[in-house]
Tab-separated table of C-alpha atoms in Angstrom:
chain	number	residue	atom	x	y	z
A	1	UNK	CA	24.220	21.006	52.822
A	2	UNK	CA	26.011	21.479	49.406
A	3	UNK	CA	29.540	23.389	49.474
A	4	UNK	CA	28.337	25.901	47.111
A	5	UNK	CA	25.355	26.701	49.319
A	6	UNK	CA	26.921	28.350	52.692
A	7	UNK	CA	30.457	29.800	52.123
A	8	UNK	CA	30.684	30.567	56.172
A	9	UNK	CA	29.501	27.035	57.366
A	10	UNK	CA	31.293	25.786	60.141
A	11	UNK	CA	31.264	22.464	62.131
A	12	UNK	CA	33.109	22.287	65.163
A	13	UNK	CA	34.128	18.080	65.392
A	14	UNK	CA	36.319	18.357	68.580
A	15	UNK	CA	37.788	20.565	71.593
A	16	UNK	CA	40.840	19.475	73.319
A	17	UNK	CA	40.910	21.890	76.244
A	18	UNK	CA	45.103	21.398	76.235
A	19	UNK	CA	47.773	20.196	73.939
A	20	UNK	CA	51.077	21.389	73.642
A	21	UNK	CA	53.022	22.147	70.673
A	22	UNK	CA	57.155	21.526	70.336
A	23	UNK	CA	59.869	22.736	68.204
A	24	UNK	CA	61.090	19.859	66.188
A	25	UNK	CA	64.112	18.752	64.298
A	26	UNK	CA	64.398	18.053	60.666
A	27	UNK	CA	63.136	14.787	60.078
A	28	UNK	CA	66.253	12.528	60.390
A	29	UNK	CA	65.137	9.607	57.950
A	30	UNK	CA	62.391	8.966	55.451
A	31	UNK	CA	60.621	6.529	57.762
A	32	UNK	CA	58.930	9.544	59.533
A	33	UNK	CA	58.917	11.133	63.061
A	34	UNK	CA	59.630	10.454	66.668
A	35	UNK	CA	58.523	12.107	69.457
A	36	UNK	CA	61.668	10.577	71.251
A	37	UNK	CA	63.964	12.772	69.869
A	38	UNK	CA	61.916	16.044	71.111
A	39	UNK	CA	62.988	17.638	74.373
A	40	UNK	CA	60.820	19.162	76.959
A	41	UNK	CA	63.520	22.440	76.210
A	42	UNK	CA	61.537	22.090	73.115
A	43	UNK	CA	58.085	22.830	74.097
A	44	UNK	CA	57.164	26.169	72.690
A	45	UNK	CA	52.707	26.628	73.752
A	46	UNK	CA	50.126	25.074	75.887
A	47	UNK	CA	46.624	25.688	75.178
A	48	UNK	CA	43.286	24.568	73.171
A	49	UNK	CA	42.888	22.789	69.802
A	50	UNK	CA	39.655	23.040	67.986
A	51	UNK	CA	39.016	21.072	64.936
A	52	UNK	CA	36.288	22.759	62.620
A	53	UNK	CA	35.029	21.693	59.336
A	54	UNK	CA	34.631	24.084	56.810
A	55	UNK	CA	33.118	23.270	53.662
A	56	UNK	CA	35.131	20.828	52.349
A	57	UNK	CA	38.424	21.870	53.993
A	58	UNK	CA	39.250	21.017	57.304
A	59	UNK	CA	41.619	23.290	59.377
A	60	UNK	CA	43.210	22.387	63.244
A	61	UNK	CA	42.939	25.551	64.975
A	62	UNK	CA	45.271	26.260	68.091
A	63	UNK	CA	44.109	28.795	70.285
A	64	UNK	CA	44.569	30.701	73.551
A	65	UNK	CA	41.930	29.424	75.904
A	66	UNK	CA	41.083	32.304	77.691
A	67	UNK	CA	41.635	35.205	75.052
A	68	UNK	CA	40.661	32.338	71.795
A	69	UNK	CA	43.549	34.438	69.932
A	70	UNK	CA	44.452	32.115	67.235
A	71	UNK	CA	48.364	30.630	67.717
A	72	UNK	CA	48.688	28.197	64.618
A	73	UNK	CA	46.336	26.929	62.094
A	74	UNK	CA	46.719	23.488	60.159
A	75	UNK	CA	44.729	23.448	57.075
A	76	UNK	CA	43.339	19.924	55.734
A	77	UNK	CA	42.205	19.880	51.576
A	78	UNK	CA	40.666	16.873	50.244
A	79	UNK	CA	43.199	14.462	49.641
A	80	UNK	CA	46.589	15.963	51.344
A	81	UNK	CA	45.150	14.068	54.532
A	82	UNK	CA	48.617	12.592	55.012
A	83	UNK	CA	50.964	15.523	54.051
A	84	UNK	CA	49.390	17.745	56.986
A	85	UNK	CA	49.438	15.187	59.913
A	86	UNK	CA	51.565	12.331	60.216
A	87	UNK	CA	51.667	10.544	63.716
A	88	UNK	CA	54.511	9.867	65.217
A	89	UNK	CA	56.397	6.681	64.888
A	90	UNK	CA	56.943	6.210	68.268
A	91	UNK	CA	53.944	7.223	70.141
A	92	UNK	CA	50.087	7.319	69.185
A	93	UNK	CA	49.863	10.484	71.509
A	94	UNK	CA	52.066	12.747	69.810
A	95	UNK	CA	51.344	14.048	65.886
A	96	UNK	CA	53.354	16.332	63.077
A	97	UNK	CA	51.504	19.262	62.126
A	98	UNK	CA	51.969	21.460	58.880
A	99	UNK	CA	51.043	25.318	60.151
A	100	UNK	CA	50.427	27.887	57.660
A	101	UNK	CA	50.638	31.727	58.130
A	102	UNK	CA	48.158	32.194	54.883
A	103	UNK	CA	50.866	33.762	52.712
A	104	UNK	CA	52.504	30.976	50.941
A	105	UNK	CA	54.908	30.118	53.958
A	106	UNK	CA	54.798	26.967	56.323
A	107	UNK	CA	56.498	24.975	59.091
A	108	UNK	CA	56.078	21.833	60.857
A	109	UNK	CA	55.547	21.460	64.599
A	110	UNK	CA	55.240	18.840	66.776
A	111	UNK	CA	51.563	18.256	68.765
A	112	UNK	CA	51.275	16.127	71.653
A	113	UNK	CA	48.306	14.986	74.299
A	114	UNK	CA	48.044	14.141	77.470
A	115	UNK	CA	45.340	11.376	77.163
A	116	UNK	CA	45.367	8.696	74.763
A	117	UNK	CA	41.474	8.932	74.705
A	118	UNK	CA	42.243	12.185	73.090
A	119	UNK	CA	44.469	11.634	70.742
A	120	UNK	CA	42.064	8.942	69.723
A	121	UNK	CA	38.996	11.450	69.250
A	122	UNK	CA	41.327	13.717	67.534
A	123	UNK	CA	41.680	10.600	64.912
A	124	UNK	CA	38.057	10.271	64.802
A	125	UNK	CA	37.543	13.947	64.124
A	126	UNK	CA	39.639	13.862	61.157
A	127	UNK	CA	38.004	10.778	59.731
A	128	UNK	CA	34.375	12.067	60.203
A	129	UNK	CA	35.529	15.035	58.225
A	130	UNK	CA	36.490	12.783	55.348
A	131	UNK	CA	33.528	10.555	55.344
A	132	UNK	CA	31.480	14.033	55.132
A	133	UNK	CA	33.225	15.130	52.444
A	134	UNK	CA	32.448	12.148	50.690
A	135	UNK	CA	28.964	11.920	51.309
A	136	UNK	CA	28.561	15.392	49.837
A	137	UNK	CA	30.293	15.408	46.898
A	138	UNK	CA	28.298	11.873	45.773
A	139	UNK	CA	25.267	13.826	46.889
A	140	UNK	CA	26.287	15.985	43.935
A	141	UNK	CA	27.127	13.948	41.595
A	142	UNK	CA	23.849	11.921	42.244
A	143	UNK	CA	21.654	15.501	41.901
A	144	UNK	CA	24.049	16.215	38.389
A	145	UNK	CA	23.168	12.842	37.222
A	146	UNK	CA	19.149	13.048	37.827
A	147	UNK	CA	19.535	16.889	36.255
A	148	UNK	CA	21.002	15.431	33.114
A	149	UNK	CA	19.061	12.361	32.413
A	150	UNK	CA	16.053	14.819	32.733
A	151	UNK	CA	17.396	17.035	30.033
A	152	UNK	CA	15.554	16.098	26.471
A	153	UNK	CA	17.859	15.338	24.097
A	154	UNK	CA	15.391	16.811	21.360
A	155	UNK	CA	15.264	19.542	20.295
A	156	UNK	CA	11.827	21.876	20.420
A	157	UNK	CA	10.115	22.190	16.678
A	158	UNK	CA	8.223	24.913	16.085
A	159	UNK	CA	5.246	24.072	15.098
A	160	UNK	CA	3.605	27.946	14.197
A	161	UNK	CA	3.130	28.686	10.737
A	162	UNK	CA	5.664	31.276	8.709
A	163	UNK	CA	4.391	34.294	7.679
A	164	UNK	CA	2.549	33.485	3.887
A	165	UNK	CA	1.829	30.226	4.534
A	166	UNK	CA	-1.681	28.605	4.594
A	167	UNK	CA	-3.907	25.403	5.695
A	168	UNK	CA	-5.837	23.671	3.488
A	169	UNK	CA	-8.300	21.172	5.198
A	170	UNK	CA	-10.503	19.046	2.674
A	171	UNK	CA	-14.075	18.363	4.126
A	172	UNK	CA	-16.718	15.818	2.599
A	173	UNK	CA	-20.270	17.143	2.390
A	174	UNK	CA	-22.672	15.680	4.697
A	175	UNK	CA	-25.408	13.057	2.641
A	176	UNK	CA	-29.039	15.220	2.622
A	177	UNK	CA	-30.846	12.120	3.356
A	178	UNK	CA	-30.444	8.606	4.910
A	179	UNK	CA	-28.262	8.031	7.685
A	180	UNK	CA	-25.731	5.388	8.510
A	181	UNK	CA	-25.919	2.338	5.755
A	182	UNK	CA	-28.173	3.224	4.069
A	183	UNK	CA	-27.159	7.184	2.980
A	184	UNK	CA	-23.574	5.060	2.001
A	185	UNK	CA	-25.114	2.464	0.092
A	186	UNK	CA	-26.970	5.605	-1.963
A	187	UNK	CA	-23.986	7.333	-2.578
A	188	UNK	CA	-22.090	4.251	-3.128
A	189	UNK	CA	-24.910	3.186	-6.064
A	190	UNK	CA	-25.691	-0.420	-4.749
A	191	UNK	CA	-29.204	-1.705	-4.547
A	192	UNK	CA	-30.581	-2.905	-1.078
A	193	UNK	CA	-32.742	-6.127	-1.957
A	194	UNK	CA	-36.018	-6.402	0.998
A	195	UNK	CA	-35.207	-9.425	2.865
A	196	UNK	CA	-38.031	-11.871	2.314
A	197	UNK	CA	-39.627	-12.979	5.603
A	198	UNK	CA	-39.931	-16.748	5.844
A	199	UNK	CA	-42.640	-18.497	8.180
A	200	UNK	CA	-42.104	-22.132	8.693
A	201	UNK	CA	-45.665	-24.294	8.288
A	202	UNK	CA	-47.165	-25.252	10.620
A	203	UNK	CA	-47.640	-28.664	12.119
A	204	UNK	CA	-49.237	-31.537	10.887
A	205	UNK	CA	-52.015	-31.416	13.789
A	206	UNK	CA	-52.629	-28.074	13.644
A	207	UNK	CA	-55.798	-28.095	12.084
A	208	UNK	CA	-58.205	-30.203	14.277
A	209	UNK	CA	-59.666	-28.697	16.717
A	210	UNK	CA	-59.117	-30.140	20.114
A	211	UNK	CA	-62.643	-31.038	22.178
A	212	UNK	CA	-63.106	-29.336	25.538
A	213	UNK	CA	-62.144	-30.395	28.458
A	214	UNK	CA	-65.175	-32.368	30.026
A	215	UNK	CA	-67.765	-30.629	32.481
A	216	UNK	CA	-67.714	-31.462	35.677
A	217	UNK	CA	-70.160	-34.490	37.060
A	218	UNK	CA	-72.778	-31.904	38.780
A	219	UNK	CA	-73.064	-29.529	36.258
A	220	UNK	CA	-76.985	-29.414	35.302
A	221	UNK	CA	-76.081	-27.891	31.884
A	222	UNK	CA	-73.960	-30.868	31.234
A	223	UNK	CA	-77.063	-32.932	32.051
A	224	UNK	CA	-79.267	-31.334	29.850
A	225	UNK	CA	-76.828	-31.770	27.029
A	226	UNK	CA	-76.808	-35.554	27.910
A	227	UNK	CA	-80.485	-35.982	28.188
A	228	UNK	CA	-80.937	-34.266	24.749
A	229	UNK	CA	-78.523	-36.100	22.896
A	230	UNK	CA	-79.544	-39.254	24.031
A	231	UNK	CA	-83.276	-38.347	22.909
A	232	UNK	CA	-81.322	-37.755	19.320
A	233	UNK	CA	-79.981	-41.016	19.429
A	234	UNK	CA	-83.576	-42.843	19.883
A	235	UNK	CA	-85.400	-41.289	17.311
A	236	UNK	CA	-82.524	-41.799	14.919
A	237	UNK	CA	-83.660	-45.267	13.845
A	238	UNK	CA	-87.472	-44.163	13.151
A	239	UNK	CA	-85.976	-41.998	10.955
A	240	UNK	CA	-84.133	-44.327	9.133
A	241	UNK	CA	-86.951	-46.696	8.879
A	242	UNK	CA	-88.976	-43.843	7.396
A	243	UNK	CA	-86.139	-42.764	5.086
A	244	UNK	CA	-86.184	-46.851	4.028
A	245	UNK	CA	-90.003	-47.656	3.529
A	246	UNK	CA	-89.309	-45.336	0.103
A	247	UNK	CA	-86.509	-47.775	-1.607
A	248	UNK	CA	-88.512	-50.632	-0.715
A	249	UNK	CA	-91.069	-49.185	-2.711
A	250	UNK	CA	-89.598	-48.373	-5.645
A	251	UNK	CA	-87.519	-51.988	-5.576
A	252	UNK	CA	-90.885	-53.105	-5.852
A	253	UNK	CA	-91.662	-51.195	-8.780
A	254	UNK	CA	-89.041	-52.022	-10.695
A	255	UNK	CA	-90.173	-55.403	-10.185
A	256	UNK	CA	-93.298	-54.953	-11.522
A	257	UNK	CA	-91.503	-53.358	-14.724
């Protein structure tokens, strides 16, 4: 969830059910605190800590356990981490807080636990607060990128004629007859020549005519067409002797001449 969505969203990270809180002197040298130098005369509450995320500010509430009145509140911005709790030199139990009464005005006190295990998760606390803060504010600088590298940098043209102006669209007239290449070589004047058709000739043994295939042996029509033209064959040489008894004649005859 983005900052900007939920004003009111709060995450509690941690309850301490008691701490206690001391007076404190002025810091003595630059180095820092120690708890050392605070007296049990010192201690000025006992009660419950709460550490709730809010948005992206963190705040360290201290409040009455039975009545949750609200003693002290530490407020944590991004960054200032270090200016509102500094541990204590001498002790990883014992912290510096910087309370403020929401009017400009603050003070430092001195917070200390009885467990280390606590003042541990109070360290965690503070660091998961961070790391959340983190996370969302690359979470919107990721979203802010994509958003802008969507953006065209072109602007729209209007494309919609003005007011007077006019299309003029130039259309060829259709050919009346003839389609396709020929209605284009007509209007284009060339002359289509016929293709001639050319048949090759055909082959050299084209022009006898094959014989039949022979009849089979038992065929009785074959047989008669055997018988007959062998009765050809015998009479051909009576005819030929008939067709010769003429020249001898008229050899003789010219003899006789």
């Amino acid at each position: 969830m983005s900052f900007d969505e939920e004003e009111s969203f709060e995450h509690t990270l941690l309850v301490v059910r008691e701490v206690t809180v001391y007076k404190i002197p002025p810091r003595s040298t630059s180095g820092g605190y120690k708890c050392g130098e605070w007296l049990q005369s010192d201690k000025i509450w006992s009660g419950r800590l709460r550490v709730v995320s809010c948005k992206d500010r963190c705040e360290i509430r201290l409040e009455d356990p039975n009545s949750a009145e609200l003693f002290a509140a530490c407020f944590i911005y991004p960054g200032q981490r270090e200016s509102s709790v500094e541990p204590a030199l001498d002790s990883s139990r014992y912290f510096v807080l910087k309370i403020e009464d929401g009017n400009g005005k603050h003070a430092f006190i001195g917070l200390g636990f009885n467990e280390r295990n606590e003042a541990f998760d109070f360290n965690v606390a503070l660091s998961d607060h961070d790391k959340y803060v983190s996370r969302e504010n690359e979470k919107e600088a990721n979203e802010k990128n994509a958003t802008d590298s969507l953006i065209d940098i072109h602007p729209a043209v209007n494309h919609r004629l003005k007011e007077g102006e006019t299309i003029r669209i130039n259309i060829q007239p259709k050919p009346s007859s003839g389609t396709g290449m020929l209605s284009a070589a007509a209007l284009s004047g060339a002359v289509l020549k016929p293709n001639t058709l050319c048949l090759a000739p055909p082959p050299a043994g084209s022009g006898k005519i094959r014989s039949p295939l022979p009849p089979p042996p038992n065929d009785p029509a074959a047989a008669r067409m055997t018988s007959t033209s062998q009765g050809v064959g015998e009479r051909a040489p009576t005819e030929n002797t008939r067709q010769t008894d003429p020249l001898t004649n008229f050899s003789q005859l010219e003899v006789q001449l």
